[in-house]
Structures are given as C-alpha cells and as structure tokens.
mmCIF file of C-alpha atoms and ligand atoms in Angstrom:
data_model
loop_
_atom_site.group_PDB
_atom_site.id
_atom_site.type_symbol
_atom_site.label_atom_id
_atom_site.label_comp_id
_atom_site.label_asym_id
_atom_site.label_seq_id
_atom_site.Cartn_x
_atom_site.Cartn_y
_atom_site.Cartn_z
ATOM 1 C CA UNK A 689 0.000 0.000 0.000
ATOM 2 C CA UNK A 690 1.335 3.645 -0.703
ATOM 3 C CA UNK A 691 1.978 6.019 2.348
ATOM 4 C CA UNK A 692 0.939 9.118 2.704
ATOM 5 C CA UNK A 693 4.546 10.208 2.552
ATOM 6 C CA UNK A 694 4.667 9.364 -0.677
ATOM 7 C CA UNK A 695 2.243 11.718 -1.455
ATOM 8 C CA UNK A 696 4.127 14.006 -0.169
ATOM 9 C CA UNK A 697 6.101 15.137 -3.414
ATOM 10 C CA UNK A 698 2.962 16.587 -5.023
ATOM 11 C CA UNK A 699 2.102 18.684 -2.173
ATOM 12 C CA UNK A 700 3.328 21.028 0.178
ATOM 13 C CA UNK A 701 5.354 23.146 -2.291
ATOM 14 C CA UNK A 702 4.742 27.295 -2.045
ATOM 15 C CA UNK A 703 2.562 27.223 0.773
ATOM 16 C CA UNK A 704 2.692 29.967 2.637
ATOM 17 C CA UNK A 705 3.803 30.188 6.521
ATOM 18 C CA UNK A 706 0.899 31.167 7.742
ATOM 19 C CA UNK A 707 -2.668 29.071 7.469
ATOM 20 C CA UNK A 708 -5.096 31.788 8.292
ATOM 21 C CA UNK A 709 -4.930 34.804 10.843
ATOM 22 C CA UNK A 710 -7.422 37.500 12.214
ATOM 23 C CA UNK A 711 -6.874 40.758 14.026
ATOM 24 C CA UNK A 712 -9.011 42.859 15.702
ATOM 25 C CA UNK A 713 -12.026 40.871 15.282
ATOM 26 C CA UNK A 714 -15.408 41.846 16.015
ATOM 27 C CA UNK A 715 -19.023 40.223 14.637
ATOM 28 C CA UNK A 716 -22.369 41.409 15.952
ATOM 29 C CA UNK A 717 -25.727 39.853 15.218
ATOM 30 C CA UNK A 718 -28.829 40.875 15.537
ATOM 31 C CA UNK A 719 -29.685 44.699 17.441
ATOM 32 C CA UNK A 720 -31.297 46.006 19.964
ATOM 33 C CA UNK A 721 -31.990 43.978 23.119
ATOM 34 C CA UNK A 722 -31.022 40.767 20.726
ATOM 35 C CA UNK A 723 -27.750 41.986 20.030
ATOM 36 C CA UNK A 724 -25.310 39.499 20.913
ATOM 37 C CA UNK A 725 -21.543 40.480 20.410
ATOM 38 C CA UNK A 726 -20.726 37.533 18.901
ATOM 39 C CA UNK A 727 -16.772 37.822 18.589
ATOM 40 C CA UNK A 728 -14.464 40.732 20.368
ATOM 41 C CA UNK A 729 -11.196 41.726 19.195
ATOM 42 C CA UNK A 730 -10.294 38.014 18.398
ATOM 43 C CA UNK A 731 -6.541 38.135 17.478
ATOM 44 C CA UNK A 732 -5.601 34.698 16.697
ATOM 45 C CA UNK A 733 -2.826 33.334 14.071
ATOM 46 C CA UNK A 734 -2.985 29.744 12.951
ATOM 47 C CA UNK A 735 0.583 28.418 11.688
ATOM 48 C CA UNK A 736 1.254 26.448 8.449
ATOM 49 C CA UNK A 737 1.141 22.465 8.873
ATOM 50 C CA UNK A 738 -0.315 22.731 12.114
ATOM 51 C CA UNK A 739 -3.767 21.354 13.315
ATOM 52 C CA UNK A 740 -5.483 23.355 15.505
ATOM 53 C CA UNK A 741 -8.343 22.452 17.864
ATOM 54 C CA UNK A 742 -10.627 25.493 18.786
ATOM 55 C CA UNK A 743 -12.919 24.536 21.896
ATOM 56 C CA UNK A 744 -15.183 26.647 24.156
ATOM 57 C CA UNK A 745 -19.199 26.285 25.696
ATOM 58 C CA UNK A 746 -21.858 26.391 23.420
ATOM 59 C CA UNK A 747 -22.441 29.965 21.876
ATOM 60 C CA UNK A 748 -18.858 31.273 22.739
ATOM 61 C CA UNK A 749 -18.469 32.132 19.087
ATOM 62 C CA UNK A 750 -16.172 28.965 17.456
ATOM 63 C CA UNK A 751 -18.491 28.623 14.610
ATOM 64 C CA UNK A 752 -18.855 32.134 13.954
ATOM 65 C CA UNK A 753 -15.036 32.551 13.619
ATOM 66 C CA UNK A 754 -14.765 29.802 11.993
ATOM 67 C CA UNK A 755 -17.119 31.184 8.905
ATOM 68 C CA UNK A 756 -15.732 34.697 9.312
ATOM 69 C CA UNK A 757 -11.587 33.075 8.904
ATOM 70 C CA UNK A 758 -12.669 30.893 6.165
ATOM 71 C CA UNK A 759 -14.323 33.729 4.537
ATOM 72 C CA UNK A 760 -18.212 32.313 4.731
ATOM 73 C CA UNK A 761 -19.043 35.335 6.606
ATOM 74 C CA UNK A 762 -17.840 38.911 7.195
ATOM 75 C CA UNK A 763 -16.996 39.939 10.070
ATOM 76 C CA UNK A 764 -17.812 43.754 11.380
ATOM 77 C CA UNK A 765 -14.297 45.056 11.820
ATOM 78 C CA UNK A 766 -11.059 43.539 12.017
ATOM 79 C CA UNK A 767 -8.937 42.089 9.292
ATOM 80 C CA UNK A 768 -8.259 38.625 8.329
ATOM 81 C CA UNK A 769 -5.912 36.202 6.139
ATOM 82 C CA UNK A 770 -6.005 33.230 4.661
ATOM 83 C CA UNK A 771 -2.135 32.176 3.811
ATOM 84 C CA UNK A 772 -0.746 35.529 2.605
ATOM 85 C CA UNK A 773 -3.791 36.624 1.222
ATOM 86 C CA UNK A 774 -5.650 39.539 3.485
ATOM 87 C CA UNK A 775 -9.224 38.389 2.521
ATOM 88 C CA UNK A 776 -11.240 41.439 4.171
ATOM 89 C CA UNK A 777 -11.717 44.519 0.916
ATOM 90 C CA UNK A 778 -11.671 41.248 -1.735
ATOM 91 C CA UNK A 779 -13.910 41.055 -4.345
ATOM 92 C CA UNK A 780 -16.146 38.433 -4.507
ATOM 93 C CA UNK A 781 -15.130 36.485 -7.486
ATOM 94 C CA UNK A 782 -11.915 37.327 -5.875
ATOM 95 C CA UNK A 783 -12.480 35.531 -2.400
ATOM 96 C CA UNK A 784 -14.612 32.935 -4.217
ATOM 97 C CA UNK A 785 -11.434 32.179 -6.165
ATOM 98 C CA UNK A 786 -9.114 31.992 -3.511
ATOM 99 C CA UNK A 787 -11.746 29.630 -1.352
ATOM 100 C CA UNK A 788 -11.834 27.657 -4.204
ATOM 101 C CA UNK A 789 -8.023 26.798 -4.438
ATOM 102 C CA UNK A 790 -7.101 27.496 -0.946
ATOM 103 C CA UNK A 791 -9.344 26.200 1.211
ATOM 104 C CA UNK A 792 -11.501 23.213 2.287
ATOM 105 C CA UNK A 793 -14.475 22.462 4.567
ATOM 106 C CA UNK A 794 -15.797 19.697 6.482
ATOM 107 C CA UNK A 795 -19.350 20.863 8.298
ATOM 108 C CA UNK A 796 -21.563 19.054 10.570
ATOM 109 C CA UNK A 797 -23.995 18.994 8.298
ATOM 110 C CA UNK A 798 -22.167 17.132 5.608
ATOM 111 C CA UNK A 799 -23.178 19.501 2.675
ATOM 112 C CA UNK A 800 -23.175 16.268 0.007
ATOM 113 C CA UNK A 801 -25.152 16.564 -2.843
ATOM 114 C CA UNK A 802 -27.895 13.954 -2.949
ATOM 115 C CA UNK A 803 -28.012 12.688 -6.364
ATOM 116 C CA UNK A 804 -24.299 11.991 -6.954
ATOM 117 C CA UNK A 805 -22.689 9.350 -5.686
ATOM 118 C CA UNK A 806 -19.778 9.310 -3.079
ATOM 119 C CA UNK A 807 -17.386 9.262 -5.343
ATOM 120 C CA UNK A 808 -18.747 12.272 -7.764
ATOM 121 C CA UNK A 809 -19.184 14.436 -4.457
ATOM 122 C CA UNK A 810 -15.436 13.777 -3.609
ATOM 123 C CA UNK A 811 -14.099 14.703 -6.954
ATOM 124 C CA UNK A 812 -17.108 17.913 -7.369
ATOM 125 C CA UNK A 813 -14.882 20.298 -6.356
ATOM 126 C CA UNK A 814 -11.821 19.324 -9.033
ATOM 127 C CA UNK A 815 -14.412 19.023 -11.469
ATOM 128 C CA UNK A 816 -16.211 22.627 -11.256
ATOM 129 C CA UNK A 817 -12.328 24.116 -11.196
ATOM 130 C CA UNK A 818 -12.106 21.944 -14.234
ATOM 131 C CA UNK A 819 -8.896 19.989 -13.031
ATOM 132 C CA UNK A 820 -7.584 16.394 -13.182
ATOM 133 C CA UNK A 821 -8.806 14.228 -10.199
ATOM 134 C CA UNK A 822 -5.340 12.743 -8.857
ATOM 135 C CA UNK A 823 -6.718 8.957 -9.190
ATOM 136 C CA UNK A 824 -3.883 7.692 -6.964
ATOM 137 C CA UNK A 825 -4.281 10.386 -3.978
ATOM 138 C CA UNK A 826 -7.965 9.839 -4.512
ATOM 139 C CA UNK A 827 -7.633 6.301 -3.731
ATOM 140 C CA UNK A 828 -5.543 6.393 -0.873
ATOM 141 C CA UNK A 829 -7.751 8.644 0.628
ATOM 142 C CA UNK A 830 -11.398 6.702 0.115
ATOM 143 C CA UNK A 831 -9.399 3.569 1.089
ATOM 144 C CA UNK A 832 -7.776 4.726 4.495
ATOM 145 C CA UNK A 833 -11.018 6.060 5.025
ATOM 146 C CA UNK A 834 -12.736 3.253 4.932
ATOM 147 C CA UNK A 835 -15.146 3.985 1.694
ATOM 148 C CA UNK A 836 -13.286 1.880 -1.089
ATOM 149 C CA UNK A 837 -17.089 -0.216 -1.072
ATOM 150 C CA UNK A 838 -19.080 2.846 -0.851
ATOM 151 C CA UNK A 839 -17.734 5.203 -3.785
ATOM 152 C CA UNK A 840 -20.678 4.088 -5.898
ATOM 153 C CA UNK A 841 -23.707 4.375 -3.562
ATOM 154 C CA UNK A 842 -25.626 7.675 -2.399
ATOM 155 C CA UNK A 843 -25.338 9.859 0.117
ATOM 156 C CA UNK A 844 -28.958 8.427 1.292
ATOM 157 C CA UNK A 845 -27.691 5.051 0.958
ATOM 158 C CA UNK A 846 -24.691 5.859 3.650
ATOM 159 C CA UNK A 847 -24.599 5.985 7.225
ATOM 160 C CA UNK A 848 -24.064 9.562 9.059
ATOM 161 C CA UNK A 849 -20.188 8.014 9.612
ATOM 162 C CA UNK A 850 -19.800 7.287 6.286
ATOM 163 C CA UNK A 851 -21.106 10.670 5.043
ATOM 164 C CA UNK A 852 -18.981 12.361 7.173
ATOM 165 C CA UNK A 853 -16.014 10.872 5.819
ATOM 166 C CA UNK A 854 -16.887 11.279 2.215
ATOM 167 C CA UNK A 855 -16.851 15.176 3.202
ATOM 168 C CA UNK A 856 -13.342 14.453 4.775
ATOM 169 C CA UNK A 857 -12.118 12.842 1.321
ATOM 170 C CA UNK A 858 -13.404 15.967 -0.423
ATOM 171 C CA UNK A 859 -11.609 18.443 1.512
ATOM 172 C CA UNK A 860 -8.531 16.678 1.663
ATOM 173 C CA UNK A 861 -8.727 15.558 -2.644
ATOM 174 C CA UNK A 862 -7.567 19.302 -3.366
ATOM 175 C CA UNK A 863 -5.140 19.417 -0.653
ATOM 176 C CA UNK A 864 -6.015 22.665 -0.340
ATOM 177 C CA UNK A 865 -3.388 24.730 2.231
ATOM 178 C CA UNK A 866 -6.025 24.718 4.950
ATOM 179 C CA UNK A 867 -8.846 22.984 5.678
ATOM 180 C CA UNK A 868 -11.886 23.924 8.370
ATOM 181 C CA UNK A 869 -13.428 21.489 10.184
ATOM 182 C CA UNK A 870 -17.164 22.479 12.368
ATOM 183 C CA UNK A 871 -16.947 19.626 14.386
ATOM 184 C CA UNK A 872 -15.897 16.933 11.664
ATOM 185 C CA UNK A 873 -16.212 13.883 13.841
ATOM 186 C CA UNK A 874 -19.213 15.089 15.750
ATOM 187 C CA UNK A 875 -21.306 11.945 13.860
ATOM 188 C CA UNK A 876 -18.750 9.260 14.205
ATOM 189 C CA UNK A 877 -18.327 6.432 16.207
ATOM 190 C CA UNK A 878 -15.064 6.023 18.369
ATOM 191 C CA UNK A 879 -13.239 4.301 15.998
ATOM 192 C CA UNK A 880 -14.380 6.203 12.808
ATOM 193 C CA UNK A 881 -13.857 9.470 14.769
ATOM 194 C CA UNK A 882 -9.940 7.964 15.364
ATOM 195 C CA UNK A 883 -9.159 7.153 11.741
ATOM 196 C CA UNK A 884 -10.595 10.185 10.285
ATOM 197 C CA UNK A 885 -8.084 12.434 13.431
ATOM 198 C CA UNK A 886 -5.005 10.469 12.403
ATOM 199 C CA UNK A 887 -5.368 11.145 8.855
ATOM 200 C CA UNK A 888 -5.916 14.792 9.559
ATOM 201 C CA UNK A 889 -3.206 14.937 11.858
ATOM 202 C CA UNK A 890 -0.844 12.812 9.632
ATOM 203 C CA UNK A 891 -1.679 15.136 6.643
ATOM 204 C CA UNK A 892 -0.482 17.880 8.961
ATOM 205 C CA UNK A 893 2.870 16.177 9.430
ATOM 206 C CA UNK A 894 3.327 14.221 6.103
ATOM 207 C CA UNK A 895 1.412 16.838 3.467
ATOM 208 C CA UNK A 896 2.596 20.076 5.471
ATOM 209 C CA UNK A 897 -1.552 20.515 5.408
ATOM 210 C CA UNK A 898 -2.745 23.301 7.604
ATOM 211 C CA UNK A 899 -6.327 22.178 9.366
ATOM 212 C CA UNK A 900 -8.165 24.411 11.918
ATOM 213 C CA UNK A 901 -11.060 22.086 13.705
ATOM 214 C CA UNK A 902 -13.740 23.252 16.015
ATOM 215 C CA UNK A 903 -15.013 20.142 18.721
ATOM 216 C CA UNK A 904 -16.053 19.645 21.697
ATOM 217 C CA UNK A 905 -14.180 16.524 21.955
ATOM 218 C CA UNK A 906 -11.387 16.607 24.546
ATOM 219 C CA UNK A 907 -10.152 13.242 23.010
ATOM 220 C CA UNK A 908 -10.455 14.774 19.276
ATOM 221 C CA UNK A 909 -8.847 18.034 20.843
ATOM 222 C CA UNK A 910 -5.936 15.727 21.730
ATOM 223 C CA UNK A 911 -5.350 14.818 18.217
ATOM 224 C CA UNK A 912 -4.080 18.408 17.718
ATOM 225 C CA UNK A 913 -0.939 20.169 17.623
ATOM 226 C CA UNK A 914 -2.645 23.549 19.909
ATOM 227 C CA UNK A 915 -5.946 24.367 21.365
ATOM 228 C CA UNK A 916 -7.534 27.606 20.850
ATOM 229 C CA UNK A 917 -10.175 28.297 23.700
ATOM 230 C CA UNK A 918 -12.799 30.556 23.822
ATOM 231 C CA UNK A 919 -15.528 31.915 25.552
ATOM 232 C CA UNK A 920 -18.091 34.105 25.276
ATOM 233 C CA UNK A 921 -16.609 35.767 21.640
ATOM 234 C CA UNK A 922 -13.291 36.416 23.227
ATOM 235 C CA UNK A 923 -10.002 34.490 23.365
ATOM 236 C CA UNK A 924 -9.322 33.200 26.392
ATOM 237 C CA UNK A 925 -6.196 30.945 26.270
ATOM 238 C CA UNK A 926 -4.637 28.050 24.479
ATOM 239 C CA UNK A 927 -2.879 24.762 25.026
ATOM 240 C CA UNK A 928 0.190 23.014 23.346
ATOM 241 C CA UNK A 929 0.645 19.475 23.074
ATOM 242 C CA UNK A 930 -3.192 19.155 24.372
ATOM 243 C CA UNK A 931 -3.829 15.909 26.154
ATOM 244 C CA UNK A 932 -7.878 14.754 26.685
ATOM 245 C CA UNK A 933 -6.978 15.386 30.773
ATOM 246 C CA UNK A 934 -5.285 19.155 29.824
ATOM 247 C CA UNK A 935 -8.241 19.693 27.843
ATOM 248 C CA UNK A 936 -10.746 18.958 30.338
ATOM 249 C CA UNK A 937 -8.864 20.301 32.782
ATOM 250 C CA UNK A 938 -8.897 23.825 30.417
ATOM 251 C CA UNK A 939 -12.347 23.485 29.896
ATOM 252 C CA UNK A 940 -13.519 23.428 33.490
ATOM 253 C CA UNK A 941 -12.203 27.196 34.209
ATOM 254 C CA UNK A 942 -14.521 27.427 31.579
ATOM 255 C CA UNK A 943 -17.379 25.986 32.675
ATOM 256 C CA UNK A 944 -17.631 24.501 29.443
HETATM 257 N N1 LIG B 418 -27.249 33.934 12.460
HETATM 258 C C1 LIG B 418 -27.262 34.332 13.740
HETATM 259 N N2 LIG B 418 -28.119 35.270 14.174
HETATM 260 C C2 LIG B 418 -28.121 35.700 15.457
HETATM 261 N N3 LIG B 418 -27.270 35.244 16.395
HETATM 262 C C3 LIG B 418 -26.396 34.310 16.021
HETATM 263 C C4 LIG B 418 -26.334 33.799 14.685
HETATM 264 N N4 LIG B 418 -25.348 32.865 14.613
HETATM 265 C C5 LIG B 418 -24.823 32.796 15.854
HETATM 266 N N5 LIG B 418 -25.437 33.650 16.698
HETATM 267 C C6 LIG B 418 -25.121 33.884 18.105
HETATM 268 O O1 LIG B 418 -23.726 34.203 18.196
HETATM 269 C C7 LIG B 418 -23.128 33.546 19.316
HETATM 270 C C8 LIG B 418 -21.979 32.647 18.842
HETATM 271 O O2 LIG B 418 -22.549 31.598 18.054
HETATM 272 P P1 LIG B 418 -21.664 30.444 17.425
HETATM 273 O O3 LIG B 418 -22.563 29.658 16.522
HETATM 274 O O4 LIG B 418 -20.450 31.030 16.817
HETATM 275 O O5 LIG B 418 -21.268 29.618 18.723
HETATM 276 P P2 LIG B 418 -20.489 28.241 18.862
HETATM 277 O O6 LIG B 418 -19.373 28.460 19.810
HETATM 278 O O7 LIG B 418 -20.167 27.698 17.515
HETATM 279 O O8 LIG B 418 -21.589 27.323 19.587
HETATM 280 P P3 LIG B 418 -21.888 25.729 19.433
HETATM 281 O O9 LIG B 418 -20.827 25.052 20.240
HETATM 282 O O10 LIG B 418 -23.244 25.588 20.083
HETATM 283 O O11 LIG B 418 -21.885 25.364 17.980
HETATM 284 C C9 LIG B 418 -24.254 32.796 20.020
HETATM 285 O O12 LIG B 418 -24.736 33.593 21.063
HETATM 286 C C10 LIG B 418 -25.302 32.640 18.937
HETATM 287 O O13 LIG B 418 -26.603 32.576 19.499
HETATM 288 MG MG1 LIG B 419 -20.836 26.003 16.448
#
C-alpha cells in the first residue's frame, strides 16, 4: 500500500507560513436587546502544517469565527488572512477564487449533494475548477477512510459516519493549504472518529496541510498540535501538546 509520505512530493510546495490569521475581530448579530456580540477583538494566528483544535461552551463564538476566517461570513471590523492573502476589501469572485483553491471544509452537516454518488461528491470540487482528479491520492484517501465499497452508492444510501467521511475525502482531494473542520467527527463512532483524526493529523505532518477544527471533543482536541479556547466571543487561552486530561482540565475554568 502507498503512504501518505509518498504523497508528499505533489504537495506542500509554495505554501505559505501562515494558514489563516485574524486581528481585531469583532461580529455582531442581531440589534437592539437581541444583540449578541458575537466575537471581540479576536486576534488569533494559525501556523502552516499545524492542526489546531478550537474549543469553548456552546455559543462562545467557534463557529462564527470559523465562517468569518474561512471567509463564509464577514466579520464587522477587524482584518483577516487566509495564507498571505488579506481576505477582508476582496472582491467576490476574488475571495470565491481563492476559497476555491485554498481552502476546504468539512461541516456538521455534511453539505453532500444527494443525487451523486460518493465518489462524484469527492471529486465535485476538481471538477467545477475543471482539473484532473489525482486517481492515486484519490484512492488512498477513500481507502484509508474506509469507503473503497461505498464510492458508488448515495449519500442516502450511507450511514451519518460514512457521510462524514466522504466530506473528509473531499476536503482533503484538493489538498487545499487549509482545511476547516465544524466539528468533523461530531457523527462518528469512536473508531471512525480515530481514523478520520489520524489522517488529519498525519496530513499535517506528512502533506505540510494546515487544518483548523472546532469540537467539543477533549479526546479529538488531543489529536491536535494547539488548542484555541474561547468563551463568550473572546479568546481566552490556548494549550500546546493538548492531552484529553489538559483539555478537560482547560475546559472546566470554563465551565464549558
Ligand atoms: N445567524 C445568527 N443570528 C443571530 N445570532 C447568532 C447567529 N449565529 C450565531 N449567533 C449567536 O452568536 C453567538 C456565537 O454563536 P456560534 O454559533 O459562533 O457559537 P459556537 O461556539 O459555535 O456554539 P456551538 O458550540 O453551540 O456550535 C451565540 O450567542 C449565537 O446565538
Ligand atoms: Mg458552532
């Protein structure tokens, strides 16, 4: 079986340092008395090749910067990055460019199109930019993540695991230079939720591949090179070499 390091030689080259960064951050919604200040002055930098965990309680904002780094959403004020790029001021054919090459998702929610097949949603995104599916990385990926049997069936016809991890080949097909991640493993069993980690993490180390993941999984969290934390729209601290005991541990000051 090929390794992921020998992947490696098609991939990785002219990346910039930096993943994604933001300054100066801010996001309201809503106004009035259902204003909610959604993010404040987030300054946060995410390194190249690194996978980065970002945890806090529910409604602290991870989501929101999330869409607002990977430029799904604007953000009030502040500036932000993707690589070298500064993405805040682009146009929109402009951004939708750059998102295009640059970056990958993985949502919750899946986003697979019904009526192709697992295989067709993988490759979608190298077919609208009208490239060359890599056959070889393609099947390295489907087949370390367990869908070699699937590629022809439906997204109806999978489980919630198995959908997830059809996202997870997409994102990773383009190896774009960094991909997002809303709670990626959120619908996976245990040992589902470990394969898909170890490839992200191992695409970090092997493919230089830049991944930013929201969870609130201190064992997922553990999988990561740094921990972000934040509560209530604000940066509130971060964690190298996160273990699932340093993570809970974090967490609790949060009341997470
Ligand atoms: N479209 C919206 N309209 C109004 N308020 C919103 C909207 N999206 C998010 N919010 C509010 O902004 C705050 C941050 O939401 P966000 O979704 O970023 O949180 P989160 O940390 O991702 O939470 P969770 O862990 O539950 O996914 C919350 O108070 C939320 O209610
Ligand atoms: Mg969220």
């Amino acid at each position: 079986m090929t390794t992921l390091a020998q992947h490696s030689a098609a991939s990785g080259a002219g990346r910039p340092a930096r993943a994604a960064a933001a300054q100066k951050l801010n996001k309201t919604y809503g106004s009035g008395d259902t204003r909610v200040h959604a993010l404040k002055d987030v300054d946060v930098s995410f390194d190249a090749g690194t996978f980065t965990a970002i945890m806090g309680p529910s409604g602290s904002g991870k989501s929101t910067l999330m869409h607002c780094l990977a430029g799904l959403d604007s953000a009030d004020n502040g500036r932000i990055w993707i690589g070298d790029t500064e993405i805040t001021g682009l146009k929109d054919a402009e951004l939708t460019r750059l998102r295009r090459d640059s970056v990958g998702f993985v949502f919750q929610s899946f986003n697979l199109v019904p009526t192709l097949t697992a295989e067709q949603n993988i490759t979608l995104p190298v077919a609208l930019a009208n490239g060359t599916v890599d056959r070889d990385w393609l099947g390295y990926v489907t087949e370390t993540l367990g869908l070699t049997g699937r590629l022809k069936h439906r997204p109806h016809e999978l489980s919630g695991g198995q959908q997830q991890r059809v996202a997870v080949a997409r994102a990773l097909l383009t190896r774009p230079d960094v991909i997002f991640g809303d709670e990626p493993t959120g619908n996976l069993d245990s040992k589902s939720g470990a394969e898909v980690l170890s490839l992200l993490r191992r695409s970090t180390r092997e493919l230089g591949q830049s991944i930013i993941m929201v969870t609130h999984d201190p064992v997922a969290a553990s999988y990561s090179d740094r921990v972000v934390l934040m509560n209530d729209g604000a940066l509130v601290g971060e964690l190298d070499s996160p273990t699932p005991d340093s993570v809970l541990a974090a967490l609790s000051t949060l009341g997470a």
